[in-house]
Every structure is written in structure tokens, then in C-alpha cells.
PDB file of C-alpha atoms in Angstrom:
ATOM      1  CA  UNK A   1       6.442 -16.691  -8.844  1.00  0.00           C
ATOM      2  CA  UNK A   2       7.592 -13.092  -8.498  1.00  0.00           C
ATOM      3  CA  UNK A   3       7.020 -11.325  -5.200  1.00  0.00           C
ATOM      4  CA  UNK A   4       7.274  -7.710  -4.112  1.00  0.00           C
ATOM      5  CA  UNK A   5       8.344  -6.357  -0.746  1.00  0.00           C
ATOM      6  CA  UNK A   6       5.558  -4.415   0.976  1.00  0.00           C
ATOM      7  CA  UNK A   7       5.506  -2.420   4.208  1.00  0.00           C
ATOM      8  CA  UNK A   8       1.944  -1.998   5.489  1.00  0.00           C
ATOM      9  CA  UNK A   9       1.741   0.963   7.854  1.00  0.00           C
ATOM     10  CA  UNK A  10      -0.383   0.509  10.990  1.00  0.00           C
ATOM     11  CA  UNK A  11      -1.788   3.879  12.032  1.00  0.00           C
ATOM     12  CA  UNK A  12      -5.262   5.179  12.843  1.00  0.00           C
ATOM     13  CA  UNK A  13      -4.220   8.567  11.457  1.00  0.00           C
ATOM     14  CA  UNK A  14      -3.288   8.849   7.761  1.00  0.00           C
ATOM     15  CA  UNK A  15       0.540   8.809   7.694  1.00  0.00           C
ATOM     16  CA  UNK A  16       0.685  11.996   5.583  1.00  0.00           C
ATOM     17  CA  UNK A  17      -1.099  13.838   8.441  1.00  0.00           C
ATOM     18  CA  UNK A  18       1.427  12.774  11.097  1.00  0.00           C
ATOM     19  CA  UNK A  19       4.278  14.947  12.308  1.00  0.00           C
ATOM     20  CA  UNK A  20       7.654  14.449  10.647  1.00  0.00           C
ATOM     21  CA  UNK A  21       9.637  11.562  12.111  1.00  0.00           C
ATOM     22  CA  UNK A  22       6.584  10.033  13.824  1.00  0.00           C
ATOM     23  CA  UNK A  23       7.271   6.388  14.618  1.00  0.00           C
ATOM     24  CA  UNK A  24       4.784   4.406  12.523  1.00  0.00           C
ATOM     25  CA  UNK A  25       4.611   0.657  13.154  1.00  0.00           C
ATOM     26  CA  UNK A  26       4.461  -1.466  10.016  1.00  0.00           C
ATOM     27  CA  UNK A  27       4.197  -5.057   8.899  1.00  0.00           C
ATOM     28  CA  UNK A  28       6.730  -6.267   6.328  1.00  0.00           C
ATOM     29  CA  UNK A  29       5.337  -8.745   3.800  1.00  0.00           C
ATOM     30  CA  UNK A  30       6.368 -10.491   0.597  1.00  0.00           C
ATOM     31  CA  UNK A  31       3.323 -10.660  -1.665  1.00  0.00           C
ATOM     32  CA  UNK A  32       3.038 -12.421  -5.043  1.00  0.00           C
ATOM     33  CA  UNK A  33       2.943  -9.763  -7.773  1.00  0.00           C
ATOM     34  CA  UNK A  34       0.075 -11.675  -9.416  1.00  0.00           C
ATOM     35  CA  UNK A  35      -2.187 -10.736  -6.465  1.00  0.00           C
ATOM     36  CA  UNK A  36      -5.233  -8.737  -7.558  1.00  0.00           C
ATOM     37  CA  UNK A  37      -5.740  -5.392  -5.812  1.00  0.00           C
ATOM     38  CA  UNK A  38      -9.226  -6.374  -4.637  1.00  0.00           C
ATOM     39  CA  UNK A  39      -7.761  -9.441  -2.911  1.00  0.00           C
ATOM     40  CA  UNK A  40      -5.071  -7.247  -1.358  1.00  0.00           C
ATOM     41  CA  UNK A  41      -7.797  -5.069   0.225  1.00  0.00           C
ATOM     42  CA  UNK A  42      -9.561  -8.103   1.700  1.00  0.00           C
ATOM     43  CA  UNK A  43      -6.293  -9.663   2.841  1.00  0.00           C
ATOM     44  CA  UNK A  44      -5.442  -6.594   4.908  1.00  0.00           C
ATOM     45  CA  UNK A  45      -8.853  -6.371   6.559  1.00  0.00           C
ATOM     46  CA  UNK A  46     -10.672  -3.928   4.282  1.00  0.00           C
ATOM     47  CA  UNK A  47     -14.013  -5.705   4.494  1.00  0.00           C
ATOM     48  CA  UNK A  48     -16.448  -2.824   5.081  1.00  0.00           C
ATOM     49  CA  UNK A  49     -19.765  -3.762   3.385  1.00  0.00           C
ATOM     50  CA  UNK A  50     -19.678  -0.287   1.795  1.00  0.00           C
ATOM     51  CA  UNK A  51     -16.972  -1.027  -0.797  1.00  0.00           C
ATOM     52  CA  UNK A  52     -16.044   2.611  -1.404  1.00  0.00           C
ATOM     53  CA  UNK A  53     -14.885   2.901   2.235  1.00  0.00           C
ATOM     54  CA  UNK A  54     -12.238   0.206   1.720  1.00  0.00           C
ATOM     55  CA  UNK A  55      -9.222   2.189   0.534  1.00  0.00           C
ATOM     56  CA  UNK A  56      -5.547   1.509  -0.109  1.00  0.00           C
ATOM     57  CA  UNK A  57      -3.008   4.328  -0.440  1.00  0.00           C
ATOM     58  CA  UNK A  58       0.544   4.012  -1.669  1.00  0.00           C
ATOM     59  CA  UNK A  59       2.915   6.131   0.435  1.00  0.00           C
ATOM     60  CA  UNK A  60       6.079   7.903  -0.658  1.00  0.00           C
ATOM     61  CA  UNK A  61       8.830   9.083   1.626  1.00  0.00           C
ATOM     62  CA  UNK A  62       9.306  12.831   1.314  1.00  0.00           C
ATOM     63  CA  UNK A  63      12.496  12.817   3.360  1.00  0.00           C
ATOM     64  CA  UNK A  64      12.892  14.212   6.874  1.00  0.00           C
ATOM     65  CA  UNK A  65      10.417  11.620   8.133  1.00  0.00           C
ATOM     66  CA  UNK A  66       7.475  12.935   6.098  1.00  0.00           C
ATOM     67  CA  UNK A  67       5.124  10.712   4.082  1.00  0.00           C
ATOM     68  CA  UNK A  68       3.008  11.625   1.075  1.00  0.00           C
ATOM     69  CA  UNK A  69       0.114   9.783  -0.493  1.00  0.00           C
ATOM     70  CA  UNK A  70       0.424   8.531  -4.035  1.00  0.00           C
ATOM     71  CA  UNK A  71      -1.695   6.118  -6.051  1.00  0.00           C
ATOM     72  CA  UNK A  72      -4.857   4.931  -4.312  1.00  0.00           C
ATOM     73  CA  UNK A  73      -7.906   2.818  -5.068  1.00  0.00           C
ATOM     74  CA  UNK A  74     -11.179   1.886  -3.385  1.00  0.00           C
ATOM     75  CA  UNK A  75     -13.091  -1.374  -3.175  1.00  0.00           C
ATOM     76  CA  UNK A  76     -15.765  -0.087  -5.555  1.00  0.00           C
ATOM     77  CA  UNK A  77     -13.258   0.951  -8.245  1.00  0.00           C
ATOM     78  CA  UNK A  78     -13.946  -1.941 -10.621  1.00  0.00           C
ATOM     79  CA  UNK A  79     -11.201  -0.956 -13.092  1.00  0.00           C
ATOM     80  CA  UNK A  80      -8.525  -0.960 -10.398  1.00  0.00           C
ATOM     81  CA  UNK A  81      -9.449  -3.904  -8.144  1.00  0.00           C
ATOM     82  CA  UNK A  82      -9.135  -6.331 -11.055  1.00  0.00           C
ATOM     83  CA  UNK A  83      -5.532  -5.269 -11.732  1.00  0.00           C
ATOM     84  CA  UNK A  84      -2.570  -7.209 -10.407  1.00  0.00           C
ATOM     85  CA  UNK A  85       0.190  -5.688  -8.323  1.00  0.00           C
ATOM     86  CA  UNK A  86       2.487  -6.081 -11.350  1.00  0.00           C
ATOM     87  CA  UNK A  87       0.132  -3.940 -13.439  1.00  0.00           C
ATOM     88  CA  UNK A  88       0.423  -0.957 -11.064  1.00  0.00           C
ATOM     89  CA  UNK A  89       4.209  -1.193 -10.769  1.00  0.00           C
ATOM     90  CA  UNK A  90       4.329  -3.045  -7.456  1.00  0.00           C
ATOM     91  CA  UNK A  91       6.718  -5.641  -8.808  1.00  0.00           C
ATOM     92  CA  UNK A  92       9.885  -7.559  -7.935  1.00  0.00           C
ATOM     93  CA  UNK A  93      12.037  -4.506  -8.769  1.00  0.00           C
ATOM     94  CA  UNK A  94      10.776  -2.767  -5.578  1.00  0.00           C
ATOM     95  CA  UNK A  95      13.573  -4.082  -3.356  1.00  0.00           C
ATOM     96  CA  UNK A  96      14.514  -0.997  -1.371  1.00  0.00           C
ATOM     97  CA  UNK A  97      18.172  -1.829  -1.983  1.00  0.00           C
ATOM     98  CA  UNK A  98      20.666   0.974  -2.590  1.00  0.00           C
ATOM     99  CA  UNK A  99      20.291   2.266  -6.150  1.00  0.00           C
ATOM    100  CA  UNK A 100      17.030   0.342  -6.677  1.00  0.00           C
ATOM    101  CA  UNK A 101      13.338   1.228  -6.427  1.00  0.00           C
ATOM    102  CA  UNK A 102      11.851   1.758  -2.942  1.00  0.00           C
ATOM    103  CA  UNK A 103       9.835  -0.875  -1.112  1.00  0.00           C
ATOM    104  CA  UNK A 104       6.074  -0.574  -1.726  1.00  0.00           C
ATOM    105  CA  UNK A 105       4.608   1.249   1.314  1.00  0.00           C
ATOM    106  CA  UNK A 106       0.847   0.980   1.794  1.00  0.00           C
ATOM    107  CA  UNK A 107      -1.772   2.251   4.227  1.00  0.00           C
ATOM    108  CA  UNK A 108      -5.247   0.724   4.342  1.00  0.00           C
ATOM    109  CA  UNK A 109      -8.448   2.136   5.800  1.00  0.00           C
ATOM    110  CA  UNK A 110     -12.020   0.876   5.889  1.00  0.00           C
ATOM    111  CA  UNK A 111     -13.981   3.824   7.212  1.00  0.00           C
TER     112      UNK A 111
END
């Protein structure tokens, strides 16, 4: 099965609101690209009974230690949570190697 490399940022403050070059701890994971986005939310602790409060944001490096938010979805977004990681471009090509696509960087919140 194909996997993608994911860095899950651990921060109480949204990473795009942090100062440049803030040290943000993260967990590195290899996740099967067939994983549905709804299962990804649950797997990373987004289990708020109010589904719309469970949110995943993709992060992009803006250089100079800044992060920007990209694609996002919530637990009540029925069209999105049924999609697989492959379907949103989080696939095995996201290696982070020189000359290749960046690692998938995600930030989850449930409030």
C-alpha cells in the first residue's frame, strides 16, 4: 500500500499565528494514502461531539520560519471527510526530498 509522510504540528496556537522561526514540536508519521479524511481526524484526537469543531488544516512553509494555512476541512464536511488522502493530493509523492514535493504538514484542532 502507498503511504505519505506527514508531520503533525503540536501547538495550542495556530501555527500561522506564531512568530517566525517559532519552534513547533511535531509528530512524524507514515499514513496509508487510502485513509479517509474523517478517520484521520479521529486518529489524531479530533473527537469533539460537535463535528464542525473538529478541524484539520494543511500548512505550507512560507520561508523564514513562517507557516501559512492551506486546504482545510471539518468533521461535518460530508463531501470532504469521505475522501482519501490520495484524493486531496496527500500521496506517496510528498517525500520532502530535494526536488520533490514537500512533506504533508497538518495541524488539528477540536475547539
